[in-house]
mmCIF file of C-alpha atoms and ligand atoms in Angstrom:
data_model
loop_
_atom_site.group_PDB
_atom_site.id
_atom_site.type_symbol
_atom_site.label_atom_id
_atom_site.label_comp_id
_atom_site.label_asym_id
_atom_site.label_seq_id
_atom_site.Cartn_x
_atom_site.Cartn_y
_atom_site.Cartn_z
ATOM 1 C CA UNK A 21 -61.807 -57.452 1.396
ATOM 2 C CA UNK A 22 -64.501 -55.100 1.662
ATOM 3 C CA UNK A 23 -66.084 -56.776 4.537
ATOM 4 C CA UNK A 24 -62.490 -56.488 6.097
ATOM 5 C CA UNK A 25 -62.144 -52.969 5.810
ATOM 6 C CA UNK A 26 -65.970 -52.214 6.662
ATOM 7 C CA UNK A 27 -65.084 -54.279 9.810
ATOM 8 C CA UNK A 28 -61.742 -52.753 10.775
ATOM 9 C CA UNK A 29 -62.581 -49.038 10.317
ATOM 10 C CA UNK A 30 -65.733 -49.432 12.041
ATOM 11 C CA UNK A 31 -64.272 -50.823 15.116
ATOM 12 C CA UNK A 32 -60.821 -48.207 14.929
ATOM 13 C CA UNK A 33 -63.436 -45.689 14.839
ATOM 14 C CA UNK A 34 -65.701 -46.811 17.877
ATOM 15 C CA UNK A 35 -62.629 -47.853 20.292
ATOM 16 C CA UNK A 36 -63.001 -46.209 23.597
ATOM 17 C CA UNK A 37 -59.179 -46.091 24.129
ATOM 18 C CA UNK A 38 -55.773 -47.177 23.279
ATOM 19 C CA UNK A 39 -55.652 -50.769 24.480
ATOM 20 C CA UNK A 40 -58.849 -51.644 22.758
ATOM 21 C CA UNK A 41 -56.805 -50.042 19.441
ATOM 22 C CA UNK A 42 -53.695 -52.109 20.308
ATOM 23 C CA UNK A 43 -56.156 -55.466 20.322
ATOM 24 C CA UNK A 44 -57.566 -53.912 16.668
ATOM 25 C CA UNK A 45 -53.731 -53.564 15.340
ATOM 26 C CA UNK A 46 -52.714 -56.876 16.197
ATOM 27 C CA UNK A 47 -55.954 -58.742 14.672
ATOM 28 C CA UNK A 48 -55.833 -57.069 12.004
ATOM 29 C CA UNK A 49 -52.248 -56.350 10.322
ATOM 30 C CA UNK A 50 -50.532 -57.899 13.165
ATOM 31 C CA UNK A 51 -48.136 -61.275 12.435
ATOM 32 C CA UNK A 52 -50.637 -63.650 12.345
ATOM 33 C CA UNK A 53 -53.324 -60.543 11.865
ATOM 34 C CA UNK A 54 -56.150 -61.694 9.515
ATOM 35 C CA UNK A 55 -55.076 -58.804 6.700
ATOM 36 C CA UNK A 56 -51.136 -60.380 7.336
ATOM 37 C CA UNK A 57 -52.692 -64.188 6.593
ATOM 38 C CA UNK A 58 -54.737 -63.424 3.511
ATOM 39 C CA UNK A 59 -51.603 -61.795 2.108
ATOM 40 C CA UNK A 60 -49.704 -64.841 2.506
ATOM 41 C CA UNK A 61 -52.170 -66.071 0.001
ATOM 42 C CA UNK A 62 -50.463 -64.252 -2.573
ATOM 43 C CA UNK A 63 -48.905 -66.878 -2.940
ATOM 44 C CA UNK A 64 -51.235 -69.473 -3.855
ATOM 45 C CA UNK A 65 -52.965 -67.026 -6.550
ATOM 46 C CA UNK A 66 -52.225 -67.190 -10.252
ATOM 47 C CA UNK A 67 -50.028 -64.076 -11.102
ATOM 48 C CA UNK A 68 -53.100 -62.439 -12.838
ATOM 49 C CA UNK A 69 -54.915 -62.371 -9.264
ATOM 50 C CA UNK A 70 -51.745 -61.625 -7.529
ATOM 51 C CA UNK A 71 -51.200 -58.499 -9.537
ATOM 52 C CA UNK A 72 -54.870 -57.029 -8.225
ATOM 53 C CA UNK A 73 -54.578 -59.080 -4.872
ATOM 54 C CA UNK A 74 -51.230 -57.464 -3.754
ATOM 55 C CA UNK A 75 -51.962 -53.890 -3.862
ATOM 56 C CA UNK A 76 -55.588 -54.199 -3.055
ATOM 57 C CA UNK A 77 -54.010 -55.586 0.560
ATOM 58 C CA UNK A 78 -51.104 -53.148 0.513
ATOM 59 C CA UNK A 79 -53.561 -50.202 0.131
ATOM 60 C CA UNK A 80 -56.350 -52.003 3.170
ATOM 61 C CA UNK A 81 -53.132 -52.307 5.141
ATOM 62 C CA UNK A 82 -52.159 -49.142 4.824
ATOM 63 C CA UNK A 83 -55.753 -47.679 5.350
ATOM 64 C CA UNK A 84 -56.277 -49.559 8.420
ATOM 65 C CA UNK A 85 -52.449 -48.235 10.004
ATOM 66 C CA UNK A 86 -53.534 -44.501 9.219
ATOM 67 C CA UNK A 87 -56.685 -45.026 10.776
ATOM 68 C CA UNK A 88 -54.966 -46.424 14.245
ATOM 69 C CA UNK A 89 -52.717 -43.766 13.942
ATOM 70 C CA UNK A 90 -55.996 -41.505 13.311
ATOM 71 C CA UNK A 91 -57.872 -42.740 16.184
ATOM 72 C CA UNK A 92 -54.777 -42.559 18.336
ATOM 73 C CA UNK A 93 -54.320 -39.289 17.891
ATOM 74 C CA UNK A 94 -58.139 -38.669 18.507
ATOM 75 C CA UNK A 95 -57.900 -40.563 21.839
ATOM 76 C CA UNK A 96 -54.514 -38.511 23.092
ATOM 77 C CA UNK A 97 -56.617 -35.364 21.957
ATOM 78 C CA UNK A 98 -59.730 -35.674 23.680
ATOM 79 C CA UNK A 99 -58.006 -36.535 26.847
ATOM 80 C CA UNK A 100 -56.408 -33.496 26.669
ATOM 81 C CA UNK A 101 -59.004 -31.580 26.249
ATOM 82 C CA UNK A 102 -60.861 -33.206 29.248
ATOM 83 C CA UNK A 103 -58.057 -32.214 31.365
ATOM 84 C CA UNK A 104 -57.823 -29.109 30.248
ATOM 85 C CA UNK A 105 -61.551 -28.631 30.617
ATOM 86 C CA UNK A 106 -61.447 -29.924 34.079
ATOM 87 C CA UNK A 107 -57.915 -27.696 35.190
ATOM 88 C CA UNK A 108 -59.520 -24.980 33.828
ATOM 89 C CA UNK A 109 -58.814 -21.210 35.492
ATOM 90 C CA UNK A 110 -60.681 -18.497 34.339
ATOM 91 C CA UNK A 111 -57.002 -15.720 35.671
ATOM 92 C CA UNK A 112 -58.871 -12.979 33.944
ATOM 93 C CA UNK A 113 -61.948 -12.926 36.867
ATOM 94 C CA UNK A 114 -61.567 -10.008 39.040
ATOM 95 C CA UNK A 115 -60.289 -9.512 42.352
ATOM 96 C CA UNK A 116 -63.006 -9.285 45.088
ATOM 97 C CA UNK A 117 -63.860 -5.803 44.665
ATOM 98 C CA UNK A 118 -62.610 -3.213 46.724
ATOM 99 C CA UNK A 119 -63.061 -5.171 50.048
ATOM 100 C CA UNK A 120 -59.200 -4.509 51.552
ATOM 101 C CA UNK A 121 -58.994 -5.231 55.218
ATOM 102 C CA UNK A 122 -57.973 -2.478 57.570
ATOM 103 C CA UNK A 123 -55.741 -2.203 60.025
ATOM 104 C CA UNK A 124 -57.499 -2.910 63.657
ATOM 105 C CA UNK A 125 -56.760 0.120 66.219
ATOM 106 C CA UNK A 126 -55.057 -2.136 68.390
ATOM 107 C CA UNK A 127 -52.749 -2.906 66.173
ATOM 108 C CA UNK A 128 -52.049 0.503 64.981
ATOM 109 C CA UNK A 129 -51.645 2.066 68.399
ATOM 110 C CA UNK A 130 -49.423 -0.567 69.366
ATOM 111 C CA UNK A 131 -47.090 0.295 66.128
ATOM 112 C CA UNK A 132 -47.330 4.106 67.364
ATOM 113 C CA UNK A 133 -46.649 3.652 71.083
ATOM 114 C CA UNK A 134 -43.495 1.685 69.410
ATOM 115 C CA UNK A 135 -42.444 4.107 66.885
ATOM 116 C CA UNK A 136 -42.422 7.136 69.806
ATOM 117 C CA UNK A 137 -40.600 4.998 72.388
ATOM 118 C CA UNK A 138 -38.313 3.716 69.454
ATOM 119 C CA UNK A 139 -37.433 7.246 69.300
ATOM 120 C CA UNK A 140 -36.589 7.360 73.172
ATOM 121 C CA UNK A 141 -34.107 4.712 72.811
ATOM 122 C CA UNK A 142 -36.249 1.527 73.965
ATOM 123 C CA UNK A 143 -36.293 -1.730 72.513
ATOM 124 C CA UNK A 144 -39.371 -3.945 72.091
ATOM 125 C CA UNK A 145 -39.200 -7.013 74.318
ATOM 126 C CA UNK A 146 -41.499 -10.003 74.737
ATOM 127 C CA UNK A 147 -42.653 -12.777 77.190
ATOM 128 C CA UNK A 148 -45.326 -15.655 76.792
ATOM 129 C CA UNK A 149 -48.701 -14.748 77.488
ATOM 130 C CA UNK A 150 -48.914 -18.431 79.516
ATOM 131 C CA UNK A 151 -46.783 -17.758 82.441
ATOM 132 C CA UNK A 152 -45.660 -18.902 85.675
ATOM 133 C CA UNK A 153 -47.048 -17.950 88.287
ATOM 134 C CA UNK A 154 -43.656 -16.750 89.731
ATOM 135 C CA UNK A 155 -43.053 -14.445 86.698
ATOM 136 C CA UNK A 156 -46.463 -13.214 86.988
ATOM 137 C CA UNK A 157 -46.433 -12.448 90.572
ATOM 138 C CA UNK A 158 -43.977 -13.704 93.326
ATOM 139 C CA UNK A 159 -40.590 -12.208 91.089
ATOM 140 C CA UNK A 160 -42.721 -9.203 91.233
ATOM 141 C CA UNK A 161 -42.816 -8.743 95.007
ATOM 142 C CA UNK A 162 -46.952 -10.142 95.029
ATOM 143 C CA UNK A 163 -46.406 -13.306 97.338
ATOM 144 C CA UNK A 164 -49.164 -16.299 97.329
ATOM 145 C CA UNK A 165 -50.976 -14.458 100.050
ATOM 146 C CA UNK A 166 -51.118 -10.642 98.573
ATOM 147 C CA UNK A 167 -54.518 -9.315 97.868
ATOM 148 C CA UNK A 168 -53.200 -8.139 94.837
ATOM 149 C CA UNK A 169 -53.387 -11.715 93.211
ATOM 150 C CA UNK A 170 -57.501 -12.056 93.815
ATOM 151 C CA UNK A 171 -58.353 -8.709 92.744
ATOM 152 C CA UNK A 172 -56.212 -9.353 89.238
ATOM 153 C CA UNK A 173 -59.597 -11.771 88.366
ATOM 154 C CA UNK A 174 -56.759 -14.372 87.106
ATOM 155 C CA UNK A 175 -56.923 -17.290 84.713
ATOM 156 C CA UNK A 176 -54.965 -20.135 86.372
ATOM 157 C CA UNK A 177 -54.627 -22.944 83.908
ATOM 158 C CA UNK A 178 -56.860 -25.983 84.909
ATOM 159 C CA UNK A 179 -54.127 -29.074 86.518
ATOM 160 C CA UNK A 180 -54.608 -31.906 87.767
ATOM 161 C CA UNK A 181 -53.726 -32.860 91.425
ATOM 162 C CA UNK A 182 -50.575 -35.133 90.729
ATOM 163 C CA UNK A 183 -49.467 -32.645 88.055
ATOM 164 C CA UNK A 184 -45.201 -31.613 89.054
ATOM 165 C CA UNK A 185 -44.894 -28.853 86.658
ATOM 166 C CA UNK A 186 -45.200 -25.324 88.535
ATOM 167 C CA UNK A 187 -48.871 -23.717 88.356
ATOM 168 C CA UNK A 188 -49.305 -21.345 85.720
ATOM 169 C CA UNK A 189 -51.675 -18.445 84.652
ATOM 170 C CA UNK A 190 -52.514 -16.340 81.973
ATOM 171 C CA UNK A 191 -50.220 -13.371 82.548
ATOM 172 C CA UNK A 192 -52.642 -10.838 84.358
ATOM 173 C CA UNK A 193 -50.226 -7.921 82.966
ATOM 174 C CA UNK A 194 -46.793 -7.411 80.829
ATOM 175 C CA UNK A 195 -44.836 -6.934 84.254
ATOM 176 C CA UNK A 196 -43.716 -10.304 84.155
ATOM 177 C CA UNK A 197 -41.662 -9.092 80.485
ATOM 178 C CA UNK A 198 -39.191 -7.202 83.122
ATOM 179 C CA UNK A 199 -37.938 -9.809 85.212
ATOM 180 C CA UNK A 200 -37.775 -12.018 81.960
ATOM 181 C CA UNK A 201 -35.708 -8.981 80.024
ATOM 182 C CA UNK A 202 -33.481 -8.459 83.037
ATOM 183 C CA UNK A 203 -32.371 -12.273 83.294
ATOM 184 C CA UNK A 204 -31.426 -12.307 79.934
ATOM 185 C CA UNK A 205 -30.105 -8.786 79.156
ATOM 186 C CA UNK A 206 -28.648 -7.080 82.441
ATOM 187 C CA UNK A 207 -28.716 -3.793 83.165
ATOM 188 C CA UNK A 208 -28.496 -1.211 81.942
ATOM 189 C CA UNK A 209 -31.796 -1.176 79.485
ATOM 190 C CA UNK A 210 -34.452 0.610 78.233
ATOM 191 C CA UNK A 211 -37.057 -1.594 76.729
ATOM 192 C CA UNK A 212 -41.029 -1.596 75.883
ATOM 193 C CA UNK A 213 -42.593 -4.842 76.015
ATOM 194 C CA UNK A 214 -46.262 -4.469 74.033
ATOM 195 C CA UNK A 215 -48.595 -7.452 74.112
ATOM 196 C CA UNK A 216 -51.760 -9.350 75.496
ATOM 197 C CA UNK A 217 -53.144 -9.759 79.064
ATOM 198 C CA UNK A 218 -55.881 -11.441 80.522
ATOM 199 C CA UNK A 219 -58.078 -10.732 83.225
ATOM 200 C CA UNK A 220 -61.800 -12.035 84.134
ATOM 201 C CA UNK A 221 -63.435 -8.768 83.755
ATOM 202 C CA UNK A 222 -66.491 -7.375 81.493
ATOM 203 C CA UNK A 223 -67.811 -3.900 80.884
ATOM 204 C CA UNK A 224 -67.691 -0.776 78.740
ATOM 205 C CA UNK A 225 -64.153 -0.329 79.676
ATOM 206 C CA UNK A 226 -62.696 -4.027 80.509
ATOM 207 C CA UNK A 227 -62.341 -7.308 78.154
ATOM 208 C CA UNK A 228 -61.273 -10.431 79.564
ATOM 209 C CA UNK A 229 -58.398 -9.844 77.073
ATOM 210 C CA UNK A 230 -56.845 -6.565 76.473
ATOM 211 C CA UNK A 231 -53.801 -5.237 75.912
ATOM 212 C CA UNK A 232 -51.264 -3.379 77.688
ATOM 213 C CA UNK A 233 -47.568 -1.669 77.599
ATOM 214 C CA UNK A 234 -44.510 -2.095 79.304
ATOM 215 C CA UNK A 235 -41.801 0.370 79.795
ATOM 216 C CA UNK A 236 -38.625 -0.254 81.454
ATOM 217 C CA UNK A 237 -35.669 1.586 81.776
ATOM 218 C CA UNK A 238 -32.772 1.238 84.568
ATOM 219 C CA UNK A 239 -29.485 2.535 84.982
ATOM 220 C CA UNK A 240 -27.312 3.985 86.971
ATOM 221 C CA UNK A 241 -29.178 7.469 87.861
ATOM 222 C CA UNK A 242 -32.659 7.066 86.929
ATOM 223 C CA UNK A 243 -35.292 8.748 89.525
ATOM 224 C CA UNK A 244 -39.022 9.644 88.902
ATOM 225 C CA UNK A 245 -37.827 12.997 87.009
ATOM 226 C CA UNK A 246 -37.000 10.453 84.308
ATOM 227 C CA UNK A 247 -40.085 8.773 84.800
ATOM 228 C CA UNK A 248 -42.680 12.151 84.690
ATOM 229 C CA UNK A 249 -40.982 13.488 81.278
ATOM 230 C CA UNK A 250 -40.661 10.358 79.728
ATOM 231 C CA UNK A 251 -44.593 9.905 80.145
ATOM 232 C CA UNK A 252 -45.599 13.417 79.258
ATOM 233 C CA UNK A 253 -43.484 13.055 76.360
ATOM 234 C CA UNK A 254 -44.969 9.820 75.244
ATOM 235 C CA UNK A 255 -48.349 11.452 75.819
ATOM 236 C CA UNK A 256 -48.402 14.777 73.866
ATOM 237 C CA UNK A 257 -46.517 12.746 70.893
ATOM 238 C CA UNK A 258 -48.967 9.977 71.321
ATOM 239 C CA UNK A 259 -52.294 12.337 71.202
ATOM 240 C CA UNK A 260 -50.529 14.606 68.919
ATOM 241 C CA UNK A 261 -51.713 17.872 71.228
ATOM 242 C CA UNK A 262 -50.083 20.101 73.365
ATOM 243 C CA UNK A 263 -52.654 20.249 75.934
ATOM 244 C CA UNK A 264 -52.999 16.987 77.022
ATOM 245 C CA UNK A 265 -53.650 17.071 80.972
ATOM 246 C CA UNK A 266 -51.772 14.615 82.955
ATOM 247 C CA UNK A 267 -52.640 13.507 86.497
ATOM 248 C CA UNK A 268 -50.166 11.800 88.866
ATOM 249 C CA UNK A 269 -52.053 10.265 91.507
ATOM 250 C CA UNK A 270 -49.984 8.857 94.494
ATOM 251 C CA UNK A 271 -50.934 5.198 94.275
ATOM 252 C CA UNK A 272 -49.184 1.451 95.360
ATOM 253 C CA UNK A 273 -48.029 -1.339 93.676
ATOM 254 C CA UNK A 274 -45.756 -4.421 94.749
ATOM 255 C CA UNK A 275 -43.748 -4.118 92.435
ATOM 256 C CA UNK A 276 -42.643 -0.313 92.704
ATOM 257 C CA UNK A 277 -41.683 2.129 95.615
ATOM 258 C CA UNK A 278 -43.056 4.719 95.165
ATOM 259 C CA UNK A 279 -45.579 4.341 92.672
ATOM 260 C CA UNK A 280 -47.973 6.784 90.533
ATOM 261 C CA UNK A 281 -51.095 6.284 88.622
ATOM 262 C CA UNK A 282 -51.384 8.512 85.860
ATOM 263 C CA UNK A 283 -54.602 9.897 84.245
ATOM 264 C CA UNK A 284 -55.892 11.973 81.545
ATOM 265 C CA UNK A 285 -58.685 14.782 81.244
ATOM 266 C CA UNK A 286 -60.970 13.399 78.981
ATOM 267 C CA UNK A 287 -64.941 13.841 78.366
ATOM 268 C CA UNK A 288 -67.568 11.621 77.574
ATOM 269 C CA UNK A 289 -70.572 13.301 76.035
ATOM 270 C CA UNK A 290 -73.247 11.432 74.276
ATOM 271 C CA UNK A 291 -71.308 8.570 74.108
ATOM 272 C CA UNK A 292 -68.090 10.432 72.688
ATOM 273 C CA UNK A 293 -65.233 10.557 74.453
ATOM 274 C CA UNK A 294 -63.139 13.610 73.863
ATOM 275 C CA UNK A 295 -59.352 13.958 74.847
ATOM 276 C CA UNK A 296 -57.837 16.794 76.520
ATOM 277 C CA UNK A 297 -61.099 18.680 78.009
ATOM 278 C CA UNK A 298 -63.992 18.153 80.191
ATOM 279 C CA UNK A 299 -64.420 16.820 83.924
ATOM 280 C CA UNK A 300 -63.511 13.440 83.438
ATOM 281 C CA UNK A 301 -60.008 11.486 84.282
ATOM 282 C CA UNK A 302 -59.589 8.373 82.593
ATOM 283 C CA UNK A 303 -56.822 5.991 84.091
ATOM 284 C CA UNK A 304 -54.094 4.818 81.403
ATOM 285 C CA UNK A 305 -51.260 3.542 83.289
ATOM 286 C CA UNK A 306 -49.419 2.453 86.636
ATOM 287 C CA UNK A 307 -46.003 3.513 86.966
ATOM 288 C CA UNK A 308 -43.306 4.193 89.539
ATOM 289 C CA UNK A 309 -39.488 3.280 90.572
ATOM 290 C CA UNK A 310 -38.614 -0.463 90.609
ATOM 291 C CA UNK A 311 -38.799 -2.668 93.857
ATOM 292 C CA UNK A 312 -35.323 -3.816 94.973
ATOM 293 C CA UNK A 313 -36.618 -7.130 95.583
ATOM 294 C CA UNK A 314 -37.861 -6.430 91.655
ATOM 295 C CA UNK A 315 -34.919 -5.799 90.368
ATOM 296 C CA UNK A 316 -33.032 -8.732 92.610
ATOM 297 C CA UNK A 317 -35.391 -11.133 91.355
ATOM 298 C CA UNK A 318 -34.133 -10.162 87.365
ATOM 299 C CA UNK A 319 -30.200 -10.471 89.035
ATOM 300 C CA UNK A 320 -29.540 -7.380 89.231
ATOM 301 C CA UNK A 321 -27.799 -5.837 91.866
ATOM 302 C CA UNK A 322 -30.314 -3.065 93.450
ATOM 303 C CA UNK A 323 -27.515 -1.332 95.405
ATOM 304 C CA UNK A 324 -25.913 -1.020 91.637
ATOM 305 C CA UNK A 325 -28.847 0.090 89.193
ATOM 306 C CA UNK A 326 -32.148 1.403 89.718
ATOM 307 C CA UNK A 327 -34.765 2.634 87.286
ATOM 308 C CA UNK A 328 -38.493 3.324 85.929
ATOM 309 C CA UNK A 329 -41.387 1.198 85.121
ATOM 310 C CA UNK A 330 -44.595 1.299 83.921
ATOM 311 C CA UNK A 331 -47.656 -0.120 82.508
ATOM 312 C CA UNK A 332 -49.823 1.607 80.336
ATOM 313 C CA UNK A 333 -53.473 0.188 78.869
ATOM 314 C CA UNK A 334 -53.424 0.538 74.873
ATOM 315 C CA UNK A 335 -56.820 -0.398 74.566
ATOM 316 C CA UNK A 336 -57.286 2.780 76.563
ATOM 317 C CA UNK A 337 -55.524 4.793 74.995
ATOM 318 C CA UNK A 338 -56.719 3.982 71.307
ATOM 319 C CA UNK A 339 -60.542 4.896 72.782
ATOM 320 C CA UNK A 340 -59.429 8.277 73.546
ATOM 321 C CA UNK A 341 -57.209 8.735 71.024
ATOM 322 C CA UNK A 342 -59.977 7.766 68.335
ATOM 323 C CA UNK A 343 -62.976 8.366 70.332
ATOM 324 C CA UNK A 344 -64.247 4.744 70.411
ATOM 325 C CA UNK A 345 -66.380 4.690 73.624
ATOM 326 C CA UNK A 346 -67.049 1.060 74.717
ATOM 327 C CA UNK A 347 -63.963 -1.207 74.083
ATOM 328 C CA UNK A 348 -65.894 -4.597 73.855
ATOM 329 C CA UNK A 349 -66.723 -3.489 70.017
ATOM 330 C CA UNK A 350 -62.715 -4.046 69.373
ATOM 331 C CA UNK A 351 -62.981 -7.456 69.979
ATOM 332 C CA UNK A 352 -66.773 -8.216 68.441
ATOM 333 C CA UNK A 353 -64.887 -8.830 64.685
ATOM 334 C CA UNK A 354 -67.927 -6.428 63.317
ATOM 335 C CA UNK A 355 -67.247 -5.930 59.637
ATOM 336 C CA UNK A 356 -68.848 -2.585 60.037
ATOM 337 C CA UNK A 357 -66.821 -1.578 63.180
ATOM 338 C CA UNK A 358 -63.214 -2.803 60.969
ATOM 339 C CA UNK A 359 -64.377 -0.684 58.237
ATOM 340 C CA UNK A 360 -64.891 2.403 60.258
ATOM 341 C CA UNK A 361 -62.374 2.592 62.827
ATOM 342 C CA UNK A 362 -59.665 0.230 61.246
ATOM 343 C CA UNK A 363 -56.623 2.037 59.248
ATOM 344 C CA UNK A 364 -55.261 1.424 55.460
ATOM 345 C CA UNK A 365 -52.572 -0.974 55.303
ATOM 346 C CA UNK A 366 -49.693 1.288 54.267
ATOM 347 C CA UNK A 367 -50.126 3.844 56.675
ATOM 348 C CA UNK A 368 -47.505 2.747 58.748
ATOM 349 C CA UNK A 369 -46.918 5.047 61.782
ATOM 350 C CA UNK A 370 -43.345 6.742 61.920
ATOM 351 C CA UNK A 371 -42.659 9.995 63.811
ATOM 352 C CA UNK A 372 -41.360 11.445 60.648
ATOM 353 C CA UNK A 373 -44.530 10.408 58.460
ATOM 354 C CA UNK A 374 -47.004 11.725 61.510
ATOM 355 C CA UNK A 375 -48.146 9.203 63.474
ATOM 356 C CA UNK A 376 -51.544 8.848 62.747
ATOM 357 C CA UNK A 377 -52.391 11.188 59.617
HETATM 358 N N1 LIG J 3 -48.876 -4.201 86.107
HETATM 359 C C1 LIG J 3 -49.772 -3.151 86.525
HETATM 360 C C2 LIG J 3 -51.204 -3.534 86.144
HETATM 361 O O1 LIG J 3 -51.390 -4.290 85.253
HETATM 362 C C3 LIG J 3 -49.442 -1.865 85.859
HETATM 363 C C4 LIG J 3 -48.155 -1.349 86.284
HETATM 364 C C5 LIG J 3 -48.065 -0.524 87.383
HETATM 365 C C6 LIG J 3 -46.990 -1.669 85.596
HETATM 366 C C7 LIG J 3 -46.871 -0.002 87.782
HETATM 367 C C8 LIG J 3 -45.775 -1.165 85.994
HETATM 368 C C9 LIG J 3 -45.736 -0.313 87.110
HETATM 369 O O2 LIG J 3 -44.629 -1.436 85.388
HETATM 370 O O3 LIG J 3 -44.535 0.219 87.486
HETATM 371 O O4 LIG J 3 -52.116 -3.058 86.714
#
């Protein structure tokens, strides 16, 4: 019995896991287990070795059960504690310091040319930045053969020859948003349409992708009046000065008759370019009253409505606004250049708040 139990606990100790202690239950105190044969025995002893006999088994029995259940337990516990050792999550190790992002210029001059024309009554509106090349240019009174279409530098989308869809090109500007609004909304409207354009161009003040502004506004009784406050509005609450210096310049578009280029008096000394002084003009925007073939193209009925439009360069105006002189850093992703010119995350620009602070 002794050699029993020696054998028994020895292997319930050194099983590696529960179907090697299943095979060690059923050899040993199992039906025909070699503890449940020698008690049937019992049987065969005199009652003198019965009376030591039968307990002696009941008690190895009884050992070797607690000692399955034992190692059982064991087993269930140190596979626990392997998964927990290998799910482990150390919650208590700090945040990555005080690295927050910023907001990128971009992005916050596009939420405060919003938040003053928001105040105007326009809308924001917005068209996909792969276009036709009818939206981009022949609905805006540039046909296939205007000059106007080489000196954009466009992107046309590489096709193939036997390709039926109609070409298409990375919109050049937002103008294409106002035919786009027009089909779908009617006259009249006021709406803004902020977003990305693409044009093959590279220097201090041109990326192949920058951004730009639409305005649009038509009714019944709009004329260039409308046009000239509505910009010198948006400028003084833009640059948050009173003497910002505006420049119309008598200019041409295709798309509106007549047409204006406005700039603003602006500096650049030492590489900082200063708003509102100096002998510099810096161009911001194209504007001017719709085309009637414009405003036919959107289905709407020029003899009916007429109105404003516009087109204004954010990436300009966040240089001069924050004195950022070349505008290919914006676009470099230069963690030093986020840190200094970007803006906290919560300083959303209203009119009420102050735009910038
Ligand atoms: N689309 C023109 C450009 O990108 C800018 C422009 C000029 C937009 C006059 C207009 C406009 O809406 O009326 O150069």
């Amino acid at each position: 019995m002794t050699e029993l139990r020696d054998k028994y606990l020895t292997a319930i100790a050194a099983a590696p896991d529960e179907d090697a202690l299943e095979d060690l239950r059923v050899t040993a105190v199992g039906k025909k287990g070699e503890v449940s044969l020698k008690m049937r025995e019992l049987g065969k002893m005199t009652p003198e070795e019965r009376q030591v006999a039968g307990p002696a088994l009941n008690a190895l029995k009884d050992e070797i059960n607690s000692a399955l259940a034992a190692r059982k337990q064991a087993l269930g516990d140190a596979a626990l504690d392997e998964r927990l050792r290998t799910e482990w999550l150390d919650v208590s190790l700090p945040a990555r310091g005080r690295r927050q992002g910023t907001i990128h210029p971009i992005s916050q001059v596009s939420e405060e040319v919003t938040a003053i024309f928001a105040d105007m009554g326009f809308a924001v509106a917005e068209g996909p930045q792969i276009e036709t090349d009818w939206y981009n240019f022949d609905a805006l009174n540039i046909p296939g053969h205007h000059p106007a279409r080489a000196e954009m530098d466009t992107f046309y989308m590489h096709r193939s020859a036997d390709d039926e869809r109609p070409p298409h090109v990375l919109r050049t500007h937002t103008s294409p948003v106002q035919i786009r609004t027009m089909q779908a909304q009617g006259a009249p409207l006021r709406i803004i349409a902020p977003g990305r354009v693409y044009r093959a161009d590279y220097d201090q003040t041109h990326t192949p992708m920058f951004h730009q502004v639409e305005g649009l506004a038509i009714d019944r009784d709009i004329s260039m009046a409308n046009l000239k406050w509505t910009l010198e509005e948006f400028v003084k609450a833009f640059f948050e000065v009173d003497n910002v210096e505006l420049r119309f310049r008598a200019s041409h578009f295709p798309f509106t008759e007549p047409s204006a280029e406005v700039d603003i008096r602006c500096s650049w000394q030492d590489g900082t370019l200063k708003v509102g002084e100096g002998d510099d003009w810096l161009e911001i925007l194209g504007s001017g009253m719709v085309h009637p073939k414009v405003l036919e193209a959107g289905n709407i009925d020029p003899s009916q409505w007429q109105g404003f439009a516009f087109g204004l360069g954010i990436d300009r105006i966040a240089m001069l606004k924050y004195g950022i002189p070349d505008l290919r850093a914006f676009f470099d992703s230069d963690l030093r250049w986020l840190r200094h010119y970007g803006f906290a995350g919560l300083d959303v620009p209203t009119l009420h708040g102050g735009l910038s602070r």
